[in-house]
Coordinates of C-alpha atoms in Angstrom, one line a residue:
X21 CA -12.9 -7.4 26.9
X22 CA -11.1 -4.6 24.9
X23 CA -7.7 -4.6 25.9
X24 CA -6.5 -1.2 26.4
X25 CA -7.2 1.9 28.3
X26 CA -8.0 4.5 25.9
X27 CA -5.5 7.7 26.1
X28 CA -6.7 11.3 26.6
X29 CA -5.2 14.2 24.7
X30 CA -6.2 17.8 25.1
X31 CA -5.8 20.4 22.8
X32 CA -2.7 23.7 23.3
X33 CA -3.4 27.0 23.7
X34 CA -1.8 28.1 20.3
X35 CA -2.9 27.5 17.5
X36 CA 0.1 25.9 14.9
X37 CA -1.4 25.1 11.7
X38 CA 0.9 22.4 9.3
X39 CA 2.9 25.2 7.1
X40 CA 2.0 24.8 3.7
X41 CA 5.0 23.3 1.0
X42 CA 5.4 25.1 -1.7
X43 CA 2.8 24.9 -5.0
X44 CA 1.1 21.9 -3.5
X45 CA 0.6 22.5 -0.2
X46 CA 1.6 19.2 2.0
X47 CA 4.9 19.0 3.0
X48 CA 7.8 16.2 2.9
X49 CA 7.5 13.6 -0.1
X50 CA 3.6 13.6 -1.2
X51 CA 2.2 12.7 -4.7
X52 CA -1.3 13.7 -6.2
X53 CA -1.3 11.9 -9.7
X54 CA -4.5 11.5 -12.7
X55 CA -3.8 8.3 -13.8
X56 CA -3.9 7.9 -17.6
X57 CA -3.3 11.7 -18.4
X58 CA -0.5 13.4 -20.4
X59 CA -0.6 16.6 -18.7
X60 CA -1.2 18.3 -15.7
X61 CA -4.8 18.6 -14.3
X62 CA -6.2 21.2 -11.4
X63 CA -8.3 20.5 -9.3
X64 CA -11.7 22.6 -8.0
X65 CA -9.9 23.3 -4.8
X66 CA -6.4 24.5 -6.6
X67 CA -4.7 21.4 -6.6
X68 CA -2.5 20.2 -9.2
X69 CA -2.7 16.8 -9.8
X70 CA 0.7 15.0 -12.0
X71 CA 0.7 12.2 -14.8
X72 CA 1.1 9.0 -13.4
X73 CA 3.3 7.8 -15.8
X74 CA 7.0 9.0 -14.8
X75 CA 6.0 6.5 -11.8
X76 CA 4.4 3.3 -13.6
X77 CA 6.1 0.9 -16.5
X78 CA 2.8 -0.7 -16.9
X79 CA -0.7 -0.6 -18.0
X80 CA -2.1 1.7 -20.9
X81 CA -3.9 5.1 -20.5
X82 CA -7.4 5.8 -21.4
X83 CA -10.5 8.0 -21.0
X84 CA -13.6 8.0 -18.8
X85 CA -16.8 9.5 -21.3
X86 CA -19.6 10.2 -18.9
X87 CA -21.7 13.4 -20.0
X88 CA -21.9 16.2 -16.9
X89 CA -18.1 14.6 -15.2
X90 CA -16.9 17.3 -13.3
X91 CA -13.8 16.1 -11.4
X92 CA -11.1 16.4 -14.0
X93 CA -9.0 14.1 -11.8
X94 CA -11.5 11.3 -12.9
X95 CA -11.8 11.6 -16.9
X96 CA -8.8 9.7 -17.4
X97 CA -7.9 6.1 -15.9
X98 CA -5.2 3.3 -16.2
X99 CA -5.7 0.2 -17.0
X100 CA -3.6 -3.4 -16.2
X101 CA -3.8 -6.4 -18.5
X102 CA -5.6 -9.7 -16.8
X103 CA -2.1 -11.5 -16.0
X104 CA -3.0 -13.6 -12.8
X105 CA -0.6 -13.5 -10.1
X106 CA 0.6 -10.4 -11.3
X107 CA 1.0 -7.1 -9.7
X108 CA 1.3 -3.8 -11.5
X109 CA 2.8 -1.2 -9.7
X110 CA 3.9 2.7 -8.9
X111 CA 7.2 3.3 -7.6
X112 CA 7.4 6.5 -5.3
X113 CA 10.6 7.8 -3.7
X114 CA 9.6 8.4 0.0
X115 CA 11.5 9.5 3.5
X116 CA 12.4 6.1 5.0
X117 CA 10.7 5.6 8.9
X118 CA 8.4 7.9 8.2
X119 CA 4.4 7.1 7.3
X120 CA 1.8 8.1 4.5
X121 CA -1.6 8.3 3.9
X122 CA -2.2 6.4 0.9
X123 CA -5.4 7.2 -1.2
X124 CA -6.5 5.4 -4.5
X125 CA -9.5 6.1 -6.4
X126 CA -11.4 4.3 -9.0
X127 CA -14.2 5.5 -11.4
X128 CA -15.2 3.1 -14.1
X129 CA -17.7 6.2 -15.7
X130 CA -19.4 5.2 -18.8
X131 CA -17.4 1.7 -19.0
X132 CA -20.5 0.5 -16.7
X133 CA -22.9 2.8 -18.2
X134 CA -25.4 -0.2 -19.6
X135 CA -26.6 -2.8 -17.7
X136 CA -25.5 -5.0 -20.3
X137 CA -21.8 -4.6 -19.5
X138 CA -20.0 -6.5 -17.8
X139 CA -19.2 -5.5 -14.2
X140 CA -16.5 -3.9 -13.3
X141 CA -12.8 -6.1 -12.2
X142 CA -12.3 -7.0 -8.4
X143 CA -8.1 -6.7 -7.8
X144 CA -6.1 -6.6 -4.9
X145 CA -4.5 -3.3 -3.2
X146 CA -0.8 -4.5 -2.2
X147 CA 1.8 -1.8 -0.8
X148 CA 5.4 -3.1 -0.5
X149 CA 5.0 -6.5 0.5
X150 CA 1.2 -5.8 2.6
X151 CA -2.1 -7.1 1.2
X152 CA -4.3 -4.6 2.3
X153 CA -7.8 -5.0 1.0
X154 CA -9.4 -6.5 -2.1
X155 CA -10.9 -3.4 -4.6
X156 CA -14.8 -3.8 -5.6
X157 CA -16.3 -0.8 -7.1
X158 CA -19.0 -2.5 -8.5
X159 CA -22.0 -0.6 -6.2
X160 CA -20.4 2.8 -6.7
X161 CA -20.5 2.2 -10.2
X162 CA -24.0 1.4 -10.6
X163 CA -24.4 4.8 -8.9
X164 CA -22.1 6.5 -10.8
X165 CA -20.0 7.3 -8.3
X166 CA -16.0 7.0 -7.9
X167 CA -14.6 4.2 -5.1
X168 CA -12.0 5.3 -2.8
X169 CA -10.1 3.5 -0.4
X170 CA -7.6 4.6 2.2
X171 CA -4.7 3.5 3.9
X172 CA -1.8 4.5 6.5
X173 CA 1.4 3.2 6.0
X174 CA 5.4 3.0 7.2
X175 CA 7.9 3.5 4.3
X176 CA 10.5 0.5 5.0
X177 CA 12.8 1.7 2.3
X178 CA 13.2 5.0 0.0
X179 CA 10.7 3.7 -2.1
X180 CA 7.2 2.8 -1.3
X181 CA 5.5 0.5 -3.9
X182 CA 1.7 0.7 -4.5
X183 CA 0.3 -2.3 -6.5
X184 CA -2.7 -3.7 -8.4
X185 CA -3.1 -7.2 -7.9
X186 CA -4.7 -9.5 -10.5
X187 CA -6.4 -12.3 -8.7
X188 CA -7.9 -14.6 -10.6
X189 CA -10.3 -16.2 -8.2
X190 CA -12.2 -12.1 -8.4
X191 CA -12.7 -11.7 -12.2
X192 CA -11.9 -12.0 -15.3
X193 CA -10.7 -8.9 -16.3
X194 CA -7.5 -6.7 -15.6
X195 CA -7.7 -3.7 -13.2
X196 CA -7.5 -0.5 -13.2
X197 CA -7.0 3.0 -11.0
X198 CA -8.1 6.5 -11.7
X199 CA -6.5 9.1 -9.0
X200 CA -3.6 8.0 -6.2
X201 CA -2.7 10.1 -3.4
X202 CA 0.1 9.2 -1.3
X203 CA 0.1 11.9 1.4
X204 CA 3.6 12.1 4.0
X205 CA 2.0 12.5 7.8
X206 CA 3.8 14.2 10.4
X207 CA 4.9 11.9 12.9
X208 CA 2.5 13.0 15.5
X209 CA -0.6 11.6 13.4
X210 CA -1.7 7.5 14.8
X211 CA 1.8 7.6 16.5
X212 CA 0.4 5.3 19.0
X213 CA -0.2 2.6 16.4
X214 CA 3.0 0.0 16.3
X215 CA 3.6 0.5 12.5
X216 CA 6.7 -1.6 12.4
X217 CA 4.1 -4.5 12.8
X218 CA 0.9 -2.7 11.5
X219 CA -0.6 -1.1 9.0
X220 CA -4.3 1.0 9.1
X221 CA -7.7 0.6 7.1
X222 CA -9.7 3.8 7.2
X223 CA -13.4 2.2 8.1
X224 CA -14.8 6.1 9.2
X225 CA -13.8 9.1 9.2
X226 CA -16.6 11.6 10.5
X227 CA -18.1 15.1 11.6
X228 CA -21.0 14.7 13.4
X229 CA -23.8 17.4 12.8
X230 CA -22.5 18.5 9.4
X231 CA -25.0 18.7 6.9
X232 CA -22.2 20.7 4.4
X233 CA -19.7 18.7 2.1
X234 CA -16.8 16.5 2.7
X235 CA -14.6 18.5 5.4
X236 CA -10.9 18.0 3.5
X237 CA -7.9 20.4 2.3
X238 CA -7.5 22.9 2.5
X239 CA -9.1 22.7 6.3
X240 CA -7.3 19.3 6.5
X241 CA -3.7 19.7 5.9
X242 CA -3.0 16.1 4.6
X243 CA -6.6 16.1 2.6
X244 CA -8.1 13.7 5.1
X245 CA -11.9 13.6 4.0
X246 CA -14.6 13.9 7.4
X247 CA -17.4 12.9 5.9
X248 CA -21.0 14.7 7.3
X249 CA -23.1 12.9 9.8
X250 CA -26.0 14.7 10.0
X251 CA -29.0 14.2 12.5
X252 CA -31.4 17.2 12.8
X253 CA -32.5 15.8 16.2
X254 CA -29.3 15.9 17.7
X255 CA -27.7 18.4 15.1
X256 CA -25.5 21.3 17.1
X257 CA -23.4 23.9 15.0
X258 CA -21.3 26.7 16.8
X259 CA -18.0 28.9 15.7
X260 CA -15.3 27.7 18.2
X261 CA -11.8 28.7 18.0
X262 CA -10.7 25.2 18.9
X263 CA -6.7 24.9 18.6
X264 CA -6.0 21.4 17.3
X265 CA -2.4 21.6 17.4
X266 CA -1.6 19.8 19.8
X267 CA -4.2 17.1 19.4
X268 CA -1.9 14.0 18.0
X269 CA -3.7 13.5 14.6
X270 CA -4.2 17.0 14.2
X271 CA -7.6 17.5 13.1
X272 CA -9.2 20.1 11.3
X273 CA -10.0 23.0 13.4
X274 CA -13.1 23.2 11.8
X275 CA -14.7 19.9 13.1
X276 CA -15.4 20.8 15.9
X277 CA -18.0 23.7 14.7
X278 CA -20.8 21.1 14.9
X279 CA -21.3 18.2 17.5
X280 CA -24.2 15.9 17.9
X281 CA -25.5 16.8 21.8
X282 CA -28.2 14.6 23.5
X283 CA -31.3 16.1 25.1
X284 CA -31.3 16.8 28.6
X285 CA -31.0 14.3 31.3
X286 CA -30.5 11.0 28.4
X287 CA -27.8 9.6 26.6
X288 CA -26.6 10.3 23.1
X289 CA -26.6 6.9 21.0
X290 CA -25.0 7.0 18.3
X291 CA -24.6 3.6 15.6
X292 CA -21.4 4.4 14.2
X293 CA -19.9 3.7 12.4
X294 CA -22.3 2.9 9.8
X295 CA -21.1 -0.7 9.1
X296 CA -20.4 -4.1 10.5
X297 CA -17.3 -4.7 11.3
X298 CA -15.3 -8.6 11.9
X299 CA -14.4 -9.1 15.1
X300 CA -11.1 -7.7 15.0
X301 CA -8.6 -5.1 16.8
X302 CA -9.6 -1.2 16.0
X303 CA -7.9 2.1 15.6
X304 CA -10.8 4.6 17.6
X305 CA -10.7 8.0 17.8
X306 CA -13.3 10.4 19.5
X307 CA -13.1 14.3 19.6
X308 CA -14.9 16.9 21.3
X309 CA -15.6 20.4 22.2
X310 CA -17.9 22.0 24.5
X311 CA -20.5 23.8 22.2
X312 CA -20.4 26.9 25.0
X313 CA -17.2 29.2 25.2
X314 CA -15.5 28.6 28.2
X315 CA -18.3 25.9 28.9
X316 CA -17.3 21.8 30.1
X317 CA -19.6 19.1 30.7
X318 CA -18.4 15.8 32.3
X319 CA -20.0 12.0 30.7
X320 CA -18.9 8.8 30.4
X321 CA -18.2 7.1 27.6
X322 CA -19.1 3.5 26.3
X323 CA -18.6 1.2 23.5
X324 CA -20.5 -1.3 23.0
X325 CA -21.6 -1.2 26.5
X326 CA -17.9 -1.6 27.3
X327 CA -16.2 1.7 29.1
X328 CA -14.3 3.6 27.1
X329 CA -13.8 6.4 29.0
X330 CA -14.9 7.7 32.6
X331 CA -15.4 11.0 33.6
X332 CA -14.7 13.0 30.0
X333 CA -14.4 16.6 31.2
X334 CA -15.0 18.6 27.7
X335 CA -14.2 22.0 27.8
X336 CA -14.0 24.4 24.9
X337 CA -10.6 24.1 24.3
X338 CA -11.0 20.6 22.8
X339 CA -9.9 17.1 23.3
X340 CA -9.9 13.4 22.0
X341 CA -9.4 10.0 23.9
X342 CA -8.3 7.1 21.6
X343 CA -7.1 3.5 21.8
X344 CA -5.2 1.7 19.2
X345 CA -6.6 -1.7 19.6
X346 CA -10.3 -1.9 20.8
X347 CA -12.3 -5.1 20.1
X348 CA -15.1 -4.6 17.6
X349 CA -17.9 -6.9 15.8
X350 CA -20.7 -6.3 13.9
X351 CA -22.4 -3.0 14.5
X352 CA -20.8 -0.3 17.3
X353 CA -22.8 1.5 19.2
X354 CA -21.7 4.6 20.9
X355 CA -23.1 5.8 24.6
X356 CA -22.6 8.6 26.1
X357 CA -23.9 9.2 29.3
X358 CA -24.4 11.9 31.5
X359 CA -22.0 12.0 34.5
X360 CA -25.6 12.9 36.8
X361 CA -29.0 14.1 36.1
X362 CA -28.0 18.0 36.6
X363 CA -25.0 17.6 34.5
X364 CA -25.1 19.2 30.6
X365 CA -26.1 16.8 28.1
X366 CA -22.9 14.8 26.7
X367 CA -21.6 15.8 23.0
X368 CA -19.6 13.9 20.4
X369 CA -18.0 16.6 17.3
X370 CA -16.4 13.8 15.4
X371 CA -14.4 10.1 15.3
X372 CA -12.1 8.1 13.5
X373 CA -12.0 3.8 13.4
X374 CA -9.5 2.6 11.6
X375 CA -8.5 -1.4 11.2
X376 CA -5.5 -2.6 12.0
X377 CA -3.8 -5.3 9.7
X378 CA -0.1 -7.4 9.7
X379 CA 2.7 -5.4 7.9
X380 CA 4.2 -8.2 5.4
X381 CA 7.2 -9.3 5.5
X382 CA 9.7 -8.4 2.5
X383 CA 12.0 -10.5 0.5
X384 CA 16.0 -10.5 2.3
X385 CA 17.3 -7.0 1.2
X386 CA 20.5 -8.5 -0.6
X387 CA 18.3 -10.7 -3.4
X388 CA 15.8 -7.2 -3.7
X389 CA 19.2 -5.6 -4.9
X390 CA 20.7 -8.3 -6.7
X391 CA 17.0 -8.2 -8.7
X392 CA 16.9 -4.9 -9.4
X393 CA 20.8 -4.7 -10.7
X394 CA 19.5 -7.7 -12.8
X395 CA 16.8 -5.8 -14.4
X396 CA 18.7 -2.2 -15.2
X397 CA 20.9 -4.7 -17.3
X398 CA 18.0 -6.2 -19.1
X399 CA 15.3 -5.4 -22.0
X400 CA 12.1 -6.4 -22.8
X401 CA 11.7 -7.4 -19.0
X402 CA 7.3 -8.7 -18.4
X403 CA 5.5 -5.5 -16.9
X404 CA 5.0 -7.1 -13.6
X405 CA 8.7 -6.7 -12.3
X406 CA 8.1 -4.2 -9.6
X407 CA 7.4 -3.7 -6.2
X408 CA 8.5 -6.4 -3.9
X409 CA 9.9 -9.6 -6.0
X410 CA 8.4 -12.1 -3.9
X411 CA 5.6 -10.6 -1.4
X412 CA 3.0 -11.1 -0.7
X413 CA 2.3 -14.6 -1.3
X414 CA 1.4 -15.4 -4.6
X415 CA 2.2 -12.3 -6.2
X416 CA 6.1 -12.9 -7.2
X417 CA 7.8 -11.2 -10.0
X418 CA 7.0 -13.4 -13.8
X419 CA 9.8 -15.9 -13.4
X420 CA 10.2 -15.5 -9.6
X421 CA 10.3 -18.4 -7.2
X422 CA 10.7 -18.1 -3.5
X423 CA 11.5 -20.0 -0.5
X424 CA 9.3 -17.9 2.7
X425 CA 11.5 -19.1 5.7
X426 CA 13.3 -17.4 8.5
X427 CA 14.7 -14.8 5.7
X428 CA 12.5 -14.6 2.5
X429 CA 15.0 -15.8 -0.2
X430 CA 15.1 -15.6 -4.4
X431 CA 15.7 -19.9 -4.9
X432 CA 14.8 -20.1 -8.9
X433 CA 14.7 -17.6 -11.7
X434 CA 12.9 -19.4 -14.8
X435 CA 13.0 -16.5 -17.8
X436 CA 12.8 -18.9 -20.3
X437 CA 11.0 -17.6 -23.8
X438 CA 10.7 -14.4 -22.2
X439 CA 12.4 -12.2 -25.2
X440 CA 15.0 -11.1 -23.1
X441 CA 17.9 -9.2 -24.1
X442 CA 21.1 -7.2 -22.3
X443 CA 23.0 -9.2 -20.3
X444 CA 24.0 -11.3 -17.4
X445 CA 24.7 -8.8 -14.3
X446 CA 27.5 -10.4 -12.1
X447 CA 25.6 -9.6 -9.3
X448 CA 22.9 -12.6 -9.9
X449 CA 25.8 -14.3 -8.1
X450 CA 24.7 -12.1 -5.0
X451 CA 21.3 -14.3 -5.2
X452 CA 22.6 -17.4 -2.8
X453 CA 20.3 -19.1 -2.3
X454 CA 19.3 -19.8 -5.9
X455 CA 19.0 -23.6 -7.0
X456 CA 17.8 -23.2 -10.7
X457 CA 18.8 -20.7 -13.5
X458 CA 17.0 -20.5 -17.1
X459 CA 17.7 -17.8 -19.3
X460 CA 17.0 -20.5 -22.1
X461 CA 15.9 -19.4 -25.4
X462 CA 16.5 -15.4 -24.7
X463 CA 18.8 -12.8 -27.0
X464 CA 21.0 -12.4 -24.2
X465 CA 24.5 -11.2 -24.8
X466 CA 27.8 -11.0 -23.2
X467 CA 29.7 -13.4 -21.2
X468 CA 28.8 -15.5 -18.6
X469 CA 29.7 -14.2 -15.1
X470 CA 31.3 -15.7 -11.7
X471 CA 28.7 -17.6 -9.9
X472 CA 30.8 -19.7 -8.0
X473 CA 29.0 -17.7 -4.8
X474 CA 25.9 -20.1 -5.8
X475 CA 26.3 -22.9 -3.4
X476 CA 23.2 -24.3 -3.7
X477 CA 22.6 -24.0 -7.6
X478 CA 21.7 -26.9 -9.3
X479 CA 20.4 -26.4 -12.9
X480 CA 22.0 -23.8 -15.3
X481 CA 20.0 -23.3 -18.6
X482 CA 21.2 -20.6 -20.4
X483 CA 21.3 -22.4 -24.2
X484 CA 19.8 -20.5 -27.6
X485 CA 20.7 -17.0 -26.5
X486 CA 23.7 -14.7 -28.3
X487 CA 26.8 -15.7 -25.1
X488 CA 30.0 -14.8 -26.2
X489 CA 33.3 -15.1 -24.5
X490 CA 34.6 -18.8 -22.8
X491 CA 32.9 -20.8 -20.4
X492 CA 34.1 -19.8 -16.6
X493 CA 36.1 -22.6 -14.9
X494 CA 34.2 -21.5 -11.9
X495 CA 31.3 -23.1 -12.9
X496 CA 33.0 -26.4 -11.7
X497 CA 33.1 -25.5 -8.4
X498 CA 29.8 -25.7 -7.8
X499 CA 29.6 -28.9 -5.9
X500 CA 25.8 -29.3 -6.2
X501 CA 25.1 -28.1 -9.8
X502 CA 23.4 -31.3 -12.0
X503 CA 22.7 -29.6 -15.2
X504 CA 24.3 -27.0 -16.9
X505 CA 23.4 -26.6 -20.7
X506 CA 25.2 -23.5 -22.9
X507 CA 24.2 -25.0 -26.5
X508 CA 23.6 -22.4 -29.5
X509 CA 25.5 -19.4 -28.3
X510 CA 28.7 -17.9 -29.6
X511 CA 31.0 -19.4 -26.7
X512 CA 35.0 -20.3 -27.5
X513 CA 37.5 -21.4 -26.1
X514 CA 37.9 -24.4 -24.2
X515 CA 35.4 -26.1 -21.7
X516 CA 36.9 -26.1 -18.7
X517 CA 38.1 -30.2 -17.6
X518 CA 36.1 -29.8 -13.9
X519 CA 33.0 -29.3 -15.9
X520 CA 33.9 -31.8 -18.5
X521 CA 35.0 -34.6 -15.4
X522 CA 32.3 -33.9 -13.1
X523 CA 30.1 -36.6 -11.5
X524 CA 27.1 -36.2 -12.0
X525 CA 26.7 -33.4 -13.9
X526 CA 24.5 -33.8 -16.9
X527 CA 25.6 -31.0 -19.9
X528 CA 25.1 -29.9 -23.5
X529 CA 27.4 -27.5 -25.0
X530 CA 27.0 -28.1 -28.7
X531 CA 26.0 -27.1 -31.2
X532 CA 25.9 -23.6 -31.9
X533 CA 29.7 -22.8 -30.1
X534 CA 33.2 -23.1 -31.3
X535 CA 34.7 -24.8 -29.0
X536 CA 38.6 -26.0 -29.4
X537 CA 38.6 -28.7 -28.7
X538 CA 35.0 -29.7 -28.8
X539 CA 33.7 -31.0 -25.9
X540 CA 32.1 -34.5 -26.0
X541 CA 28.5 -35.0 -26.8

C-alpha cells in the first residue's frame, strides 16, 4: 500500500517569477560548462555555456565531427582514461545546505558513426560520495542523439563533486561527458523530500497535450526540460494566466496551456510514465488547471488503482498534489475519474516522478582535510585524487585504503612508484587512524614530520626518495609501529636509541644516509 497521503498545493494570486542573475540568468551558484572547449560557447536560446577546465584536473579535450551538429554545446567532449576503480571528477564551489539540479550530457557524434565501431563506454555517475546511476548512451547513439541524465542533490560541503566512474565490469573503455549543468534550486523546489538521507533520479518530467518542443528556460527558470506528451484524442490547448508562484516546485507558467481532458462521462487513462519502473519508493508530482477561466471540476485520482487523491477540485488558478514516497513497479497507470456522471470531464496539464535513492555516506571530515593538505604539498599526484577520498565503495583515491565503520576512516596510504614529489605535510599526522605509510621509491623532499599522533601506525616505508634533515625521536613512540625503513635518502644526524632499542621493530636505514654514528644493519 503506498505509504503516504499525497499533499495538495494551490497556486497565489500573484504572479512572482524567479528574478533573473545577472548574464546567465539562474541565480545563487549555477554552472553551464562545454566540456572539452577552450572558449566560451552560446547557446540557441542565449546561454553562455563556460570551459570545463578551470573545474577538472583530468581527462583530455576533443572534438565531436558529425556533419549538420547544431548544438554548439555538443561539438566538443572530454574524455577519461580506462583506469578501473577510478573516478574523474569536477570540483564546484556551491552554498552549503542548499540543493542543485545536476544535469550531464553525453554525445558520442561521429565516434559511433559506423557500425563497425565499437560501442560506446558504460561508467558510473557518482556525486560526493552518492552512486547515482550507471551512464549507457549506447541507444541514443545509434540514433544520433545526445543522452542526458538528471539529478537533485544537497551540497554537504562548499564544494559539490561530480564524478565519472570507471567500472570495469561495464566496458572496456574510459568515459567521457559532453555538457554539465549544475543548477542551484530555491529551497521551495522537492522541499518535501528528506535530502539529508536522499537524493532524486528524474524518471519524467512532462506536459501533457504539447505537441511543440521541450518546455525549458527561459519559461523554466532553472532549465528544467517538460518534455511533450501529445495525444490528439485527448489533446486540450488554452491561454491561462496560471500563477505558479506559489506552487512549491515552481513550474513553468506555461504548462499549464495544454492538458490532456477525458471525454464526457469516462475516465482519462493515462500510461505514464512511459517506462517500467523497480518496485521502489517515488517522488510524484501532478499539476492542473481548469482549461475554462474561472471554471473547476472535481475527480478523483488513482495510481495504479491505488487512491491518490479524492475529490481534486481544479480551478483555474492551478494546483498540484504530490507525495514523496509512493510505491511503484513496472508500468503506472494514471486514472482519473469523474467525481459523478454530470461532473466536467477530469484533466491532467502535466507530472513529475522522480526516484528516490540513499545519500552516501562521506569519509570523517578530519582525514578529507588532512588529504587534501597532503595533496597541495605534492606533484605529479594520479588524476583520480578528487571528489570524496574514499566513497563510494570501491572508488577510493589511487593509493587510498579505507576502513567503512561507524566513522569512515583513511587506515593505509600506499604511494609507492607513484613519481611523487613536494613533500611530507605535517598534517598526515591528522590521519589517526592510519596503520601503513609507503611513500617508497618517490622524489620526495624535506624532512620527515611529527607523527607521533599515529597510534595505530604500523609500517613506515618512506626509503629511495630525496629526505633530508634527522630522523624524529618521535617515531619511537609509536608503540605499535613494526617496520619503519628510511634507506637511500639524504638523512643525518643520529638515529634516535628508542628506534634503534625497540622490540620488535624491524628497520633499514642504510645505505644511502649519513648517519653519525651509523646505525646497525
Amino acid at each position: 500500500m503506498p505509504p503516504a497521503r499525497p499533499h495538495l498545493v494551490a497556486a497565489a494570486a500573484v504572479l512572482l517569477l524567479l528574478p533573473l542573475a545577472a548574464a546567465q540568468g539562474f541565480r545563487g551558484f549555477s554552472y553551464l560548462l562545454s566540456c572539452g572547449a577552450s572558449s566560451p560557447v552560446t547557446d540557441g536560446r542565449g546561454l553562455r555555456w563556460d570551459p570545463d577546465g578551470g573545474y577538472v584536473s583530468a581527462g583530455a579535450p576533443g572534438a565531436v565531427s558529425l556533419p549538420g551538429l547544431v548544438d554548439p554545446t555538443l561539438a566538443t567532449l572530454r574524455t577519461f582514461p580506462l583506469r578501473p576503480g577510478a573516478k574523474f571528477c569536477y570540483e564546484l564551489p556551491v552554498d552549503r545546505n542548499r540543493r542543485y539540479l545536476v544535469r550531464p550530457t553525453f554525445f558520442y557524434g561521429a565516434l559511433f558513426a559506423s557500425s563497425s565501431a565499437p560501442p560506446p563506454p558504460v561508467f558510473d555517475l557518482i556525486v560526493d560520495g552518492t552512486f547515482w546511476t550507471a551512464v549507457n548512451t549506447t541507444d541514443d547513439a545509434r540514433a544520433g542523439a545526445a543522452s542526458s541524465y538528471e539529478g537533485v542533490f544537497p551540497a554537504s560541503g562548499r564544494n559539490m563533486s561530480f564524478c565519472l566512474g570507471v567500472n570495469p565490469d561495464y566496458t572496456d573503455a574510459g568515459p567521457f561527458i559532453s555538457a554539465l549543468q549544475v543548477i542551484q534550486l530555491d529551497d521551495s523546489v522537492y522541499n518535501a523530500t528528506d535530502f539529508p538521507t536522499s537524493a532524486m533520479g528524474l524518471i519524467a518530467r512532462t506536459k501533457f497535450g504539447s505537441t511543440g518542443g521541450i518546455e525549458r528556460y527561459p519559461n523554466d527558470s532553472f532549465d528544467r526540460y517538460w518534455q511533450p506528451f501529445p495525444d490528439n484524442k485527448h489533446a486540450v490547448s488554452s491561454t491561462q494566466n496560471v500563477t505558479s508562484a506559489d506552487f512549491w516546485n515552481l513550474p513553468p507558467p506555461d504548462v499549464f496551456n495544454t492538458a490532456f481532458v477525458a471525454e464526457q462521462d469516462a475516465p482519462l487513462v493515462l500510461q505514464w510514465p512511459p517506462v517500467a519502473l523497480q518496485n521502489d519508493s517515488y517522488y510524484v508530482s501532478l499539476y492542473f488547471a481548469d482549461t475554462l477561466p474561472d471554471n473547476s471540476r472535481t475527480f478523483d485520482v488513482y495510481i495504479n488503482d491505488y487512491l491518490f487523491f479524492k475529490d481534486l477540485n481544479v480551478t483555474s488558478a492551478g494546483l498540484s498534489v504530490f507525495a514523496t514516497q509512493w510505491i511503484l513497479s513496472g508500468l503506472t497507470t494514471i486514472i482519473l475519474k469523474p467525481a459523478s456522471p454530470s461532473a466536467l470531464p477530469p484533466l491532467i496539464n502535466a507530472g513529475e516522478v522522480f526516484g528516490l535513492f540513499p545519500v552516501g555516506r562521506l569519509t570523517y571530515a578530519r582525514d578529507v582535510l588532512a588529504l587534501e593538505s597532503m595533496k597541495k604539498n605534492l606533484q605529479n599526484i594520479p588524476e583520480d585524487w578528487n571528489g570524496d577520498p574514499c566513497m563510494p565503495s570501491g572508488y577510493s583515491w589511487t593509493g587510498v585504503t579505507c576502513d567503512e565503520g561507524s566513522k569512515i576512516r583513511v587506515i593505509s596510504l600506499n604511494f609507492s612508484s607513484m613519481g611523487l614529489s613536494g613533500f611530507l605535510s605535517p598534517d598526515i599526522a591528522n590521519l589517526t587512524a592510519l596503520t601503513d605509510i609507503s611513500f617508497a621509491h618517490n622524489r620526495l623532499g624535506g624532512s620527515i614530520p611529527n607523527l607521533s599522533n599515529l597510534r595505530n601506525l604500523q609500517r613506515l616505508h618512506l626509503q629511495e626518495n630525496q629526505l633530508t634533515g634527522s630522523v624524529p625521536e618521535t617515531l619511537g613512540t609509536i608503540n605499535t609501529l613494526r617496520e619503519i625503513f628510511l634507506q637511500d635518502n639524504n638523512l643525518n644526524g643520529t638515529v634516535p636509541e628508542n628506534l634503534l632499542n625497540k622490540t620488535g621493530l624491524t628497520y633499514i636505514f642504510l645505505p644511502g644516509n649519513s648517519f653519525s654514528p651509523q646505525p646497525p644493519h
